[in-house]
Amino acid sequence: MSQGWEQSRESRTAGRLVLLAGMAARGLSAALGWEGARKHLLLVLVAPALLLACGGERQVAIQFAAQVRGEPLRCDASYEKIGASKTTLQLLDFKAYVRGVALVRENGEKYPLVLEQDGHWQRETVVMRKGRRHRETVAMLDFEDGAGTCNTGSPETHTEVVGLVPDFDDYTGVEFTLGVPPELNHKNVEWVEPPLNVPSMWWSLTNGYRFLRLDVRAGGNRPYVFHLRADGCTGTPDIGVNCSAENQGTIFLKGFVPGQSRIVFDLAALFAQTDFEHSGDGMTDPVAGCLSSADDPECASLLPQVGLGSGPITPGRADAFIRVE
């Protein structure tokens, strides 16, 4: 338990009322539309108090896992016959930012997790958007342990997002976005709070963070990378930054039951169409891999797997990179 959870229940009640009110409002809005939600305003205001009075909240841990064809992804292992070129892969680094993690009920109501404030892996913050205050959440997942081929200097791993939701028993889906809140994406990594203070996940002030960083060694010593980030960005943080492609894919997965299911990232599925032996020719394609550029030929088969664009395999399918297990 973090220090925040050691506070007395009474000292947290007011904050929970506000957060649960917002959660209830978003759930009604998703199910009834804005006009319908307005007609149920009294319910929105009263429901959180009733939930708390009845003990109607619970802590959930959304579990994530990295795999290769059902095997755990490890830094001290090699994986054979990956991709169109049937290449041997080794992991070098794998981290990702997820934001807006929410559980979805059978009736379509959506309830974002009220994140536990652990001061390291996940946080909630308030951002200004179009003159209004919005609550945003962000967490970092880290699947490499700094051992073996993963010489990253970061031995800690983190594979879950923990928070509070109303205590319903009919959650059947989960939703999250691979990315960083746009209002935080172009901050200086040296001046921000965890989990955004990780230099290896930062690209530049203009382009912002790497939302997903996956580095592998393909066929011996040849590196291959998949870095998900904003593209076509111009401007500076002090005057404003505009990006032609934010590249933040929202993933909705059906069949997710809290406490029973987990979200899997399967590298064999991600790279199923990748030809590692003929990527990055140093001229028309200078980098072996995908850096989220619109004109990068290797991104065509990878971006759809993280909820961007369109392609033969999209998140959620049994043979997809991101799926429920």
PDB file of C-alpha atoms in Angstrom:
ATOM      1  CA  MET A   1       0.000   0.000   0.000  1.00  0.00           C
ATOM      2  CA  SER A   2       1.224   3.484  -0.777  1.00  0.00           C
ATOM      3  CA  GLN A   3       1.267   6.296   1.751  1.00  0.00           C
ATOM      4  CA  GLY A   4      -1.954   7.697   0.259  1.00  0.00           C
ATOM      5  CA  TRP A   5      -3.771   4.509   1.112  1.00  0.00           C
ATOM      6  CA  GLU A   6      -2.663   4.733   4.732  1.00  0.00           C
ATOM      7  CA  GLN A   7      -4.757   7.841   5.257  1.00  0.00           C
ATOM      8  CA  SER A   8      -7.987   7.411   7.202  1.00  0.00           C
ATOM      9  CA  ARG A   9     -11.131   6.605   5.251  1.00  0.00           C
ATOM     10  CA  GLU A  10     -12.771   9.765   6.579  1.00  0.00           C
ATOM     11  CA  SER A  11     -10.062  12.028   5.144  1.00  0.00           C
ATOM     12  CA  ARG A  12     -10.581  10.545   1.674  1.00  0.00           C
ATOM     13  CA  THR A  13     -14.385  10.548   1.572  1.00  0.00           C
ATOM     14  CA  ALA A  14     -14.863  14.022   0.089  1.00  0.00           C
ATOM     15  CA  GLY A  15     -12.380  13.378  -2.677  1.00  0.00           C
ATOM     16  CA  ARG A  16     -13.973  10.062  -3.514  1.00  0.00           C
ATOM     17  CA  LEU A  17     -17.400  11.647  -3.696  1.00  0.00           C
ATOM     18  CA  VAL A  18     -16.155  14.089  -6.309  1.00  0.00           C
ATOM     19  CA  LEU A  19     -14.338  11.415  -8.295  1.00  0.00           C
ATOM     20  CA  LEU A  20     -17.213   8.955  -8.176  1.00  0.00           C
ATOM     21  CA  ALA A  21     -19.632  11.698  -9.213  1.00  0.00           C
ATOM     22  CA  GLY A  22     -17.512  12.288 -12.283  1.00  0.00           C
ATOM     23  CA  MET A  23     -17.362   8.561 -12.958  1.00  0.00           C
ATOM     24  CA  ALA A  24     -21.123   8.259 -12.658  1.00  0.00           C
ATOM     25  CA  ALA A  25     -21.643  11.216 -14.978  1.00  0.00           C
ATOM     26  CA  ARG A  26     -19.335   9.744 -17.608  1.00  0.00           C
ATOM     27  CA  GLY A  27     -21.086   6.391 -17.338  1.00  0.00           C
ATOM     28  CA  LEU A  28     -24.512   7.944 -17.834  1.00  0.00           C
ATOM     29  CA  SER A  29     -23.256  10.079 -20.684  1.00  0.00           C
ATOM     30  CA  ALA A  30     -21.858   7.035 -22.457  1.00  0.00           C
ATOM     31  CA  ALA A  31     -25.082   5.096 -22.020  1.00  0.00           C
ATOM     32  CA  LEU A  32     -27.714   7.833 -22.492  1.00  0.00           C
ATOM     33  CA  GLY A  33     -25.995  10.654 -24.328  1.00  0.00           C
ATOM     34  CA  TRP A  34     -25.445  14.106 -22.875  1.00  0.00           C
ATOM     35  CA  GLU A  35     -29.096  15.133 -22.913  1.00  0.00           C
ATOM     36  CA  GLY A  36     -30.140  11.931 -21.220  1.00  0.00           C
ATOM     37  CA  ALA A  37     -27.444  12.357 -18.613  1.00  0.00           C
ATOM     38  CA  ARG A  38     -28.649  15.893 -17.843  1.00  0.00           C
ATOM     39  CA  LYS A  39     -32.127  14.542 -17.091  1.00  0.00           C
ATOM     40  CA  HIS A  40     -30.564  12.210 -14.549  1.00  0.00           C
ATOM     41  CA  LEU A  41     -28.463  14.873 -12.849  1.00  0.00           C
ATOM     42  CA  LEU A  42     -29.873  14.162  -9.401  1.00  0.00           C
ATOM     43  CA  LEU A  43     -28.912  10.519  -9.755  1.00  0.00           C
ATOM     44  CA  VAL A  44     -25.404  11.554 -10.800  1.00  0.00           C
ATOM     45  CA  LEU A  45     -25.022  13.635  -7.644  1.00  0.00           C
ATOM     46  CA  VAL A  46     -26.606  11.164  -5.246  1.00  0.00           C
ATOM     47  CA  ALA A  47     -25.228   7.881  -6.614  1.00  0.00           C
ATOM     48  CA  PRO A  48     -21.648   8.347  -5.336  1.00  0.00           C
ATOM     49  CA  ALA A  49     -22.851   9.021  -1.811  1.00  0.00           C
ATOM     50  CA  LEU A  50     -25.032   5.910  -1.935  1.00  0.00           C
ATOM     51  CA  LEU A  51     -22.140   3.853  -3.275  1.00  0.00           C
ATOM     52  CA  LEU A  52     -19.870   4.985  -0.461  1.00  0.00           C
ATOM     53  CA  ALA A  53     -22.558   4.506   2.172  1.00  0.00           C
ATOM     54  CA  CYS A  54     -22.967   0.908   1.011  1.00  0.00           C
ATOM     55  CA  GLY A  55     -19.228   0.329   0.642  1.00  0.00           C
ATOM     56  CA  GLY A  56     -19.830   0.309  -3.109  1.00  0.00           C
ATOM     57  CA  GLU A  57     -16.283   0.642  -4.406  1.00  0.00           C
ATOM     58  CA  ARG A  58     -13.444  -1.753  -4.870  1.00  0.00           C
ATOM     59  CA  GLN A  59      -9.809  -1.772  -5.744  1.00  0.00           C
ATOM     60  CA  VAL A  60      -8.847  -3.551  -8.953  1.00  0.00           C
ATOM     61  CA  ALA A  61      -5.489  -4.356 -10.498  1.00  0.00           C
ATOM     62  CA  ILE A  62      -5.511  -4.520 -14.288  1.00  0.00           C
ATOM     63  CA  GLN A  63      -2.821  -7.043 -15.173  1.00  0.00           C
ATOM     64  CA  PHE A  64      -0.649  -6.825 -18.306  1.00  0.00           C
ATOM     65  CA  ALA A  65       1.754  -9.417 -19.687  1.00  0.00           C
ATOM     66  CA  ALA A  66       4.290  -9.586 -22.521  1.00  0.00           C
ATOM     67  CA  GLN A  67       4.547 -12.841 -24.455  1.00  0.00           C
ATOM     68  CA  VAL A  68       5.822 -14.545 -27.568  1.00  0.00           C
ATOM     69  CA  ARG A  69       3.353 -17.209 -28.762  1.00  0.00           C
ATOM     70  CA  GLY A  70       2.208 -17.927 -25.217  1.00  0.00           C
ATOM     71  CA  GLU A  71       5.700 -17.919 -23.699  1.00  0.00           C
ATOM     72  CA  PRO A  72       6.654 -15.143 -21.249  1.00  0.00           C
ATOM     73  CA  LEU A  73       8.836 -12.480 -22.873  1.00  0.00           C
ATOM     74  CA  ARG A  74      12.212 -12.595 -21.135  1.00  0.00           C
ATOM     75  CA  CYS A  75      15.509 -10.746 -21.408  1.00  0.00           C
ATOM     76  CA  ASP A  76      17.532 -13.959 -21.190  1.00  0.00           C
ATOM     77  CA  ALA A  77      15.765 -15.883 -23.955  1.00  0.00           C
ATOM     78  CA  SER A  78      15.732 -16.099 -27.748  1.00  0.00           C
ATOM     79  CA  TYR A  79      12.608 -16.580 -29.837  1.00  0.00           C
ATOM     80  CA  GLU A  80      12.860 -18.311 -33.204  1.00  0.00           C
ATOM     81  CA  LYS A  81      10.955 -18.055 -36.488  1.00  0.00           C
ATOM     82  CA  ILE A  82       9.457 -14.621 -35.884  1.00  0.00           C
ATOM     83  CA  GLY A  83       7.958 -12.575 -38.706  1.00  0.00           C
ATOM     84  CA  ALA A  84       7.834 -13.112 -42.458  1.00  0.00           C
ATOM     85  CA  SER A  85      11.611 -13.671 -42.467  1.00  0.00           C
ATOM     86  CA  LYS A  86      11.443 -16.352 -39.725  1.00  0.00           C
ATOM     87  CA  THR A  87      14.060 -14.446 -37.730  1.00  0.00           C
ATOM     88  CA  THR A  88      15.405 -15.109 -34.240  1.00  0.00           C
ATOM     89  CA  LEU A  89      14.609 -12.273 -31.817  1.00  0.00           C
ATOM     90  CA  GLN A  90      15.975 -11.158 -28.468  1.00  0.00           C
ATOM     91  CA  LEU A  91      14.458  -8.432 -26.295  1.00  0.00           C
ATOM     92  CA  LEU A  92      16.395  -5.238 -25.586  1.00  0.00           C
ATOM     93  CA  ASP A  93      13.704  -2.971 -24.075  1.00  0.00           C
ATOM     94  CA  PHE A  94       9.916  -2.842 -23.726  1.00  0.00           C
ATOM     95  CA  LYS A  95       8.051  -0.065 -21.928  1.00  0.00           C
ATOM     96  CA  ALA A  96       4.730   1.677 -22.559  1.00  0.00           C
ATOM     97  CA  TYR A  97       2.526   4.464 -21.234  1.00  0.00           C
ATOM     98  CA  VAL A  98      -1.195   3.830 -20.824  1.00  0.00           C
ATOM     99  CA  ARG A  99      -3.751   6.483 -19.935  1.00  0.00           C
ATOM    100  CA  GLY A 100      -7.470   6.598 -19.281  1.00  0.00           C
ATOM    101  CA  VAL A 101      -7.720   2.970 -18.168  1.00  0.00           C
ATOM    102  CA  ALA A 102     -11.408   2.178 -17.674  1.00  0.00           C
ATOM    103  CA  LEU A 103     -13.659  -0.811 -17.067  1.00  0.00           C
ATOM    104  CA  VAL A 104     -16.772  -1.209 -19.197  1.00  0.00           C
ATOM    105  CA  ARG A 105     -20.007  -2.777 -17.955  1.00  0.00           C
ATOM    106  CA  GLU A 106     -22.215  -5.109 -19.963  1.00  0.00           C
ATOM    107  CA  ASN A 107     -24.634  -2.215 -20.645  1.00  0.00           C
ATOM    108  CA  GLY A 108     -21.849  -0.055 -22.081  1.00  0.00           C
ATOM    109  CA  GLU A 109     -21.284   2.210 -19.069  1.00  0.00           C
ATOM    110  CA  LYS A 110     -17.630   3.117 -18.727  1.00  0.00           C
ATOM    111  CA  TYR A 111     -15.858   3.786 -15.416  1.00  0.00           C
ATOM    112  CA  PRO A 112     -12.263   5.119 -15.463  1.00  0.00           C
ATOM    113  CA  LEU A 113     -10.042   3.844 -12.660  1.00  0.00           C
ATOM    114  CA  VAL A 114      -9.362   6.316  -9.858  1.00  0.00           C
ATOM    115  CA  LEU A 115      -5.660   5.561  -9.719  1.00  0.00           C
ATOM    116  CA  GLU A 116      -3.714   4.768  -6.586  1.00  0.00           C
ATOM    117  CA  GLN A 117      -1.092   7.492  -6.221  1.00  0.00           C
ATOM    118  CA  ASP A 118       2.085   5.473  -5.760  1.00  0.00           C
ATOM    119  CA  GLY A 119       4.510   8.291  -6.599  1.00  0.00           C
ATOM    120  CA  HIS A 120       6.407   6.165  -9.087  1.00  0.00           C
ATOM    121  CA  TRP A 121       4.460   4.182 -11.675  1.00  0.00           C
ATOM    122  CA  GLN A 122       1.103   5.931 -11.959  1.00  0.00           C
ATOM    123  CA  ARG A 123      -0.549   9.247 -11.221  1.00  0.00           C
ATOM    124  CA  GLU A 124      -3.633  11.381 -11.690  1.00  0.00           C
ATOM    125  CA  THR A 125      -3.418  14.996 -12.706  1.00  0.00           C
ATOM    126  CA  VAL A 126      -5.689  17.838 -13.763  1.00  0.00           C
ATOM    127  CA  VAL A 127      -5.074  19.490 -17.136  1.00  0.00           C
ATOM    128  CA  MET A 128      -6.678  22.471 -18.827  1.00  0.00           C
ATOM    129  CA  ARG A 129      -8.346  21.695 -22.136  1.00  0.00           C
ATOM    130  CA  LYS A 130     -10.292  24.329 -24.061  1.00  0.00           C
ATOM    131  CA  GLY A 131     -10.572  26.419 -20.895  1.00  0.00           C
ATOM    132  CA  ARG A 132     -11.946  23.574 -18.765  1.00  0.00           C
ATOM    133  CA  ARG A 133     -10.362  21.332 -16.147  1.00  0.00           C
ATOM    134  CA  HIS A 134     -10.077  17.652 -16.984  1.00  0.00           C
ATOM    135  CA  ARG A 135      -8.856  14.765 -14.848  1.00  0.00           C
ATOM    136  CA  GLU A 136      -6.235  12.668 -16.634  1.00  0.00           C
ATOM    137  CA  THR A 137      -4.509   9.466 -15.564  1.00  0.00           C
ATOM    138  CA  VAL A 138      -1.278   7.941 -16.821  1.00  0.00           C
ATOM    139  CA  ALA A 139       0.730   4.858 -15.855  1.00  0.00           C
ATOM    140  CA  MET A 140       3.907   3.257 -17.120  1.00  0.00           C
ATOM    141  CA  LEU A 141       4.342  -0.440 -17.845  1.00  0.00           C
ATOM    142  CA  ASP A 142       7.854  -1.889 -17.824  1.00  0.00           C
ATOM    143  CA  PHE A 143       8.335  -5.451 -19.069  1.00  0.00           C
ATOM    144  CA  GLU A 144      12.146  -5.684 -19.077  1.00  0.00           C
ATOM    145  CA  ASP A 145      14.211  -6.375 -15.960  1.00  0.00           C
ATOM    146  CA  GLY A 146      17.599  -4.964 -16.958  1.00  0.00           C
ATOM    147  CA  ALA A 147      19.139  -8.452 -17.151  1.00  0.00           C
ATOM    148  CA  GLY A 148      20.473 -10.475 -20.072  1.00  0.00           C
ATOM    149  CA  THR A 149      20.193  -8.541 -23.323  1.00  0.00           C
ATOM    150  CA  CYS A 150      18.169  -5.771 -21.631  1.00  0.00           C
ATOM    151  CA  ASN A 151      21.088  -3.620 -20.522  1.00  0.00           C
ATOM    152  CA  THR A 152      18.872  -0.626 -19.740  1.00  0.00           C
ATOM    153  CA  GLY A 153      19.889   0.124 -16.189  1.00  0.00           C
ATOM    154  CA  SER A 154      16.268  -0.233 -15.040  1.00  0.00           C
ATOM    155  CA  PRO A 155      15.852  -3.589 -13.261  1.00  0.00           C
ATOM    156  CA  GLU A 156      12.395  -2.809 -11.881  1.00  0.00           C
ATOM    157  CA  THR A 157       9.382  -4.139 -13.733  1.00  0.00           C
ATOM    158  CA  HIS A 158       5.768  -3.053 -13.496  1.00  0.00           C
ATOM    159  CA  THR A 159       2.891  -4.905 -15.155  1.00  0.00           C
ATOM    160  CA  GLU A 160      -0.341  -3.622 -13.587  1.00  0.00           C
ATOM    161  CA  VAL A 161      -2.501  -0.530 -13.177  1.00  0.00           C
ATOM    162  CA  VAL A 162      -4.218  -0.240  -9.781  1.00  0.00           C
ATOM    163  CA  GLY A 163      -7.230   1.893  -8.884  1.00  0.00           C
ATOM    164  CA  LEU A 164     -10.785   2.198  -7.592  1.00  0.00           C
ATOM    165  CA  VAL A 165     -14.021   1.567  -9.481  1.00  0.00           C
ATOM    166  CA  PRO A 166     -17.657   1.245  -8.375  1.00  0.00           C
ATOM    167  CA  ASP A 167     -18.337  -2.284  -7.173  1.00  0.00           C
ATOM    168  CA  PHE A 168     -20.389  -3.698 -10.051  1.00  0.00           C
ATOM    169  CA  ASP A 169     -20.269  -7.401 -10.903  1.00  0.00           C
ATOM    170  CA  ASP A 170     -20.917  -7.102 -14.641  1.00  0.00           C
ATOM    171  CA  TYR A 171     -17.707  -5.603 -16.028  1.00  0.00           C
ATOM    172  CA  THR A 172     -17.100  -7.281 -19.380  1.00  0.00           C
ATOM    173  CA  GLY A 173     -14.577  -5.021 -21.090  1.00  0.00           C
ATOM    174  CA  VAL A 174     -11.580  -2.776 -20.614  1.00  0.00           C
ATOM    175  CA  GLU A 175     -10.433   0.346 -22.443  1.00  0.00           C
ATOM    176  CA  PHE A 176      -7.187   2.302 -22.412  1.00  0.00           C
ATOM    177  CA  THR A 177      -5.091   4.543 -24.624  1.00  0.00           C
ATOM    178  CA  LEU A 178      -1.463   3.961 -25.475  1.00  0.00           C
ATOM    179  CA  GLY A 179      -0.136   7.457 -24.955  1.00  0.00           C
ATOM    180  CA  VAL A 180       0.439  10.443 -22.727  1.00  0.00           C
ATOM    181  CA  PRO A 181      -2.146  13.223 -22.145  1.00  0.00           C
ATOM    182  CA  PRO A 182      -1.468  15.718 -24.974  1.00  0.00           C
ATOM    183  CA  GLU A 183      -1.170  18.563 -22.451  1.00  0.00           C
ATOM    184  CA  LEU A 184       1.753  16.720 -20.822  1.00  0.00           C
ATOM    185  CA  ASN A 185       3.366  15.291 -23.935  1.00  0.00           C
ATOM    186  CA  HIS A 186       5.659  18.231 -24.660  1.00  0.00           C
ATOM    187  CA  LYS A 187       7.000  18.894 -21.160  1.00  0.00           C
ATOM    188  CA  ASN A 188      10.684  18.720 -20.310  1.00  0.00           C
ATOM    189  CA  VAL A 189      11.399  15.258 -18.916  1.00  0.00           C
ATOM    190  CA  GLU A 190      13.695  16.785 -16.277  1.00  0.00           C
ATOM    191  CA  TRP A 191      10.915  18.859 -14.738  1.00  0.00           C
ATOM    192  CA  VAL A 192       7.980  16.463 -14.564  1.00  0.00           C
ATOM    193  CA  GLU A 193       6.731  14.046 -11.930  1.00  0.00           C
ATOM    194  CA  PRO A 194       6.779  10.246 -12.202  1.00  0.00           C
ATOM    195  CA  PRO A 195       6.045   8.272 -14.260  1.00  0.00           C
ATOM    196  CA  LEU A 196       6.878  10.827 -16.976  1.00  0.00           C
ATOM    197  CA  ASN A 197      10.413  11.429 -15.690  1.00  0.00           C
ATOM    198  CA  VAL A 198      11.971   8.514 -17.594  1.00  0.00           C
ATOM    199  CA  PRO A 199      14.592   9.839 -20.054  1.00  0.00           C
ATOM    200  CA  SER A 200      14.561   6.722 -22.241  1.00  0.00           C
ATOM    201  CA  MET A 201      10.853   7.293 -22.966  1.00  0.00           C
ATOM    202  CA  TRP A 202      11.327  10.922 -23.992  1.00  0.00           C
ATOM    203  CA  TRP A 203      11.981  11.891 -27.610  1.00  0.00           C
ATOM    204  CA  SER A 204      12.172  15.696 -27.713  1.00  0.00           C
ATOM    205  CA  LEU A 205      10.278  18.802 -26.613  1.00  0.00           C
ATOM    206  CA  THR A 206       8.584  19.053 -30.000  1.00  0.00           C
ATOM    207  CA  ASN A 207       7.747  15.388 -30.593  1.00  0.00           C
ATOM    208  CA  GLY A 208       7.175  14.525 -26.952  1.00  0.00           C
ATOM    209  CA  TYR A 209       7.336  11.042 -25.455  1.00  0.00           C
ATOM    210  CA  ARG A 210       7.611   7.561 -26.801  1.00  0.00           C
ATOM    211  CA  PHE A 211       4.226   6.097 -25.879  1.00  0.00           C
ATOM    212  CA  LEU A 212       5.527   2.614 -26.529  1.00  0.00           C
ATOM    213  CA  ARG A 213       9.173   1.624 -26.812  1.00  0.00           C
ATOM    214  CA  LEU A 214       9.988  -1.837 -28.097  1.00  0.00           C
ATOM    215  CA  ASP A 215      13.601  -2.581 -29.036  1.00  0.00           C
ATOM    216  CA  VAL A 216      14.680  -6.041 -30.168  1.00  0.00           C
ATOM    217  CA  ARG A 217      17.746  -7.685 -31.648  1.00  0.00           C
ATOM    218  CA  ALA A 218      16.895  -9.441 -34.894  1.00  0.00           C
ATOM    219  CA  GLY A 219      18.975 -12.209 -36.420  1.00  0.00           C
ATOM    220  CA  GLY A 220      22.128 -11.702 -34.384  1.00  0.00           C
ATOM    221  CA  ASN A 221      23.299  -8.178 -33.629  1.00  0.00           C
ATOM    222  CA  ARG A 222      20.938  -6.150 -35.808  1.00  0.00           C
ATOM    223  CA  PRO A 223      18.658  -3.840 -33.786  1.00  0.00           C
ATOM    224  CA  TYR A 224      15.028  -3.334 -34.782  1.00  0.00           C
ATOM    225  CA  VAL A 225      12.755  -0.793 -33.059  1.00  0.00           C
ATOM    226  CA  PHE A 226       9.086   0.086 -32.785  1.00  0.00           C
ATOM    227  CA  HIS A 227       8.644   3.493 -31.146  1.00  0.00           C
ATOM    228  CA  LEU A 228       5.106   4.850 -30.966  1.00  0.00           C
ATOM    229  CA  ARG A 229       5.058   8.650 -30.746  1.00  0.00           C
ATOM    230  CA  ALA A 230       3.466  11.770 -32.192  1.00  0.00           C
ATOM    231  CA  ASP A 231       4.502  12.649 -35.749  1.00  0.00           C
ATOM    232  CA  GLY A 232       4.621  15.781 -37.876  1.00  0.00           C
ATOM    233  CA  CYS A 233       4.979  18.078 -34.863  1.00  0.00           C
ATOM    234  CA  THR A 234       5.880  21.750 -35.235  1.00  0.00           C
ATOM    235  CA  GLY A 235       6.214  24.645 -32.807  1.00  0.00           C
ATOM    236  CA  THR A 236       7.666  24.890 -29.328  1.00  0.00           C
ATOM    237  CA  PRO A 237       6.155  24.241 -25.895  1.00  0.00           C
ATOM    238  CA  ASP A 238       6.165  27.932 -24.965  1.00  0.00           C
ATOM    239  CA  ILE A 239       4.076  28.989 -27.996  1.00  0.00           C
ATOM    240  CA  GLY A 240       2.310  25.682 -28.594  1.00  0.00           C
ATOM    241  CA  VAL A 241       2.954  22.451 -30.478  1.00  0.00           C
ATOM    242  CA  ASN A 242       0.770  21.058 -33.253  1.00  0.00           C
ATOM    243  CA  CYS A 243       1.166  17.493 -34.536  1.00  0.00           C
ATOM    244  CA  SER A 244      -0.291  16.171 -37.764  1.00  0.00           C
ATOM    245  CA  ALA A 245      -0.624  12.748 -36.104  1.00  0.00           C
ATOM    246  CA  GLU A 246      -0.949  12.368 -32.334  1.00  0.00           C
ATOM    247  CA  ASN A 247      -0.687   8.571 -32.782  1.00  0.00           C
ATOM    248  CA  GLN A 248      -2.457   7.723 -29.538  1.00  0.00           C
ATOM    249  CA  GLY A 249      -4.499   4.612 -30.139  1.00  0.00           C
ATOM    250  CA  THR A 250      -7.462   3.801 -27.892  1.00  0.00           C
ATOM    251  CA  ILE A 251      -7.866   0.076 -27.336  1.00  0.00           C
ATOM    252  CA  PHE A 252     -11.218  -1.510 -26.378  1.00  0.00           C
ATOM    253  CA  LEU A 253     -11.122  -5.184 -25.449  1.00  0.00           C
ATOM    254  CA  LYS A 254     -14.190  -7.340 -24.850  1.00  0.00           C
ATOM    255  CA  GLY A 255     -14.329 -10.329 -22.555  1.00  0.00           C
ATOM    256  CA  PHE A 256     -12.266  -8.768 -19.778  1.00  0.00           C
ATOM    257  CA  VAL A 257     -13.204  -9.815 -16.226  1.00  0.00           C
ATOM    258  CA  PRO A 258     -11.312  -8.029 -13.403  1.00  0.00           C
ATOM    259  CA  GLY A 259      -9.383 -10.460 -11.251  1.00  0.00           C
ATOM    260  CA  GLN A 260      -9.599 -13.207 -13.865  1.00  0.00           C
ATOM    261  CA  SER A 261      -8.367 -11.746 -17.154  1.00  0.00           C
ATOM    262  CA  ARG A 262      -5.195 -10.013 -18.214  1.00  0.00           C
ATOM    263  CA  ILE A 263      -4.116  -7.945 -21.200  1.00  0.00           C
ATOM    264  CA  VAL A 264      -1.464  -9.596 -23.341  1.00  0.00           C
ATOM    265  CA  PHE A 265       1.095  -8.012 -25.678  1.00  0.00           C
ATOM    266  CA  ASP A 266       2.265 -10.764 -28.068  1.00  0.00           C
ATOM    267  CA  LEU A 267       5.402  -9.887 -30.049  1.00  0.00           C
ATOM    268  CA  ALA A 268       4.965 -12.786 -32.464  1.00  0.00           C
ATOM    269  CA  ALA A 269       1.589 -11.370 -33.491  1.00  0.00           C
ATOM    270  CA  LEU A 270       2.910  -7.810 -33.731  1.00  0.00           C
ATOM    271  CA  PHE A 271       5.741  -8.803 -36.074  1.00  0.00           C
ATOM    272  CA  ALA A 272       3.841 -11.469 -38.033  1.00  0.00           C
ATOM    273  CA  GLN A 273       4.260  -9.572 -41.333  1.00  0.00           C
ATOM    274  CA  THR A 274       7.666  -8.020 -40.646  1.00  0.00           C
ATOM    275  CA  ASP A 275      10.647  -8.858 -42.827  1.00  0.00           C
ATOM    276  CA  PHE A 276      13.534  -8.222 -40.472  1.00  0.00           C
ATOM    277  CA  GLU A 277      16.142  -9.190 -43.061  1.00  0.00           C
ATOM    278  CA  HIS A 278      15.190  -6.450 -45.535  1.00  0.00           C
ATOM    279  CA  SER A 279      14.384  -3.472 -43.320  1.00  0.00           C
ATOM    280  CA  GLY A 280      16.329  -0.260 -42.922  1.00  0.00           C
ATOM    281  CA  ASP A 281      18.325  -0.079 -46.143  1.00  0.00           C
ATOM    282  CA  GLY A 282      20.090   3.074 -44.917  1.00  0.00           C
ATOM    283  CA  MET A 283      18.821   5.163 -47.833  1.00  0.00           C
ATOM    284  CA  THR A 284      15.060   5.242 -48.509  1.00  0.00           C
ATOM    285  CA  ASP A 285      14.463   3.577 -45.143  1.00  0.00           C
ATOM    286  CA  PRO A 286      17.247   4.765 -42.800  1.00  0.00           C
ATOM    287  CA  VAL A 287      16.125   2.982 -39.616  1.00  0.00           C
ATOM    288  CA  ALA A 288      15.332  -0.701 -39.182  1.00  0.00           C
ATOM    289  CA  GLY A 289      11.893  -0.470 -37.648  1.00  0.00           C
ATOM    290  CA  CYS A 290       9.018   1.970 -37.236  1.00  0.00           C
ATOM    291  CA  LEU A 291       9.344   5.408 -35.635  1.00  0.00           C
ATOM    292  CA  SER A 292       5.677   6.278 -36.299  1.00  0.00           C
ATOM    293  CA  SER A 293       6.390   8.343 -39.408  1.00  0.00           C
ATOM    294  CA  ALA A 294       3.661   8.414 -42.034  1.00  0.00           C
ATOM    295  CA  ASP A 295       6.129   7.649 -44.838  1.00  0.00           C
ATOM    296  CA  ASP A 296       7.856   4.739 -43.067  1.00  0.00           C
ATOM    297  CA  PRO A 297       6.963   1.538 -44.967  1.00  0.00           C
ATOM    298  CA  GLU A 298       7.495  -0.652 -41.911  1.00  0.00           C
ATOM    299  CA  CYS A 299       4.795   1.176 -39.932  1.00  0.00           C
ATOM    300  CA  ALA A 300       2.011  -0.013 -42.228  1.00  0.00           C
ATOM    301  CA  SER A 301       1.743  -3.416 -40.554  1.00  0.00           C
ATOM    302  CA  LEU A 302       2.545  -2.234 -37.023  1.00  0.00           C
ATOM    303  CA  LEU A 303       0.405   0.865 -36.362  1.00  0.00           C
ATOM    304  CA  PRO A 304      -2.966  -0.902 -36.905  1.00  0.00           C
ATOM    305  CA  GLN A 305      -2.000  -3.311 -34.122  1.00  0.00           C
ATOM    306  CA  VAL A 306      -1.973  -0.452 -31.619  1.00  0.00           C
ATOM    307  CA  GLY A 307      -5.331   0.973 -32.688  1.00  0.00           C
ATOM    308  CA  LEU A 308      -4.149   3.338 -35.442  1.00  0.00           C
ATOM    309  CA  GLY A 309      -5.175   3.316 -39.073  1.00  0.00           C
ATOM    310  CA  SER A 310      -6.531   0.101 -40.535  1.00  0.00           C
ATOM    311  CA  GLY A 311      -5.033  -3.264 -41.239  1.00  0.00           C
ATOM    312  CA  PRO A 312      -5.632  -7.023 -41.382  1.00  0.00           C
ATOM    313  CA  ILE A 313      -5.092  -7.518 -37.639  1.00  0.00           C
ATOM    314  CA  THR A 314      -6.565  -5.120 -35.092  1.00  0.00           C
ATOM    315  CA  PRO A 315      -6.477  -5.161 -31.269  1.00  0.00           C
ATOM    316  CA  GLY A 316      -8.716  -7.675 -29.543  1.00  0.00           C
ATOM    317  CA  ARG A 317      -8.634 -10.542 -32.014  1.00  0.00           C
ATOM    318  CA  ALA A 318      -7.343 -13.906 -30.856  1.00  0.00           C
ATOM    319  CA  ASP A 319      -4.287 -13.490 -33.100  1.00  0.00           C
ATOM    320  CA  ALA A 320      -3.684  -9.811 -32.274  1.00  0.00           C
ATOM    321  CA  PHE A 321      -0.720  -8.116 -30.614  1.00  0.00           C
ATOM    322  CA  ILE A 322      -3.009  -6.724 -27.883  1.00  0.00           C
ATOM    323  CA  ARG A 323      -5.710  -9.060 -26.633  1.00  0.00           C
ATOM    324  CA  VAL A 324      -7.441 -10.457 -23.538  1.00  0.00           C
ATOM    325  CA  GLU A 325      -6.358 -13.746 -22.038  1.00  0.00           C
TER     326      GLU A 325
END
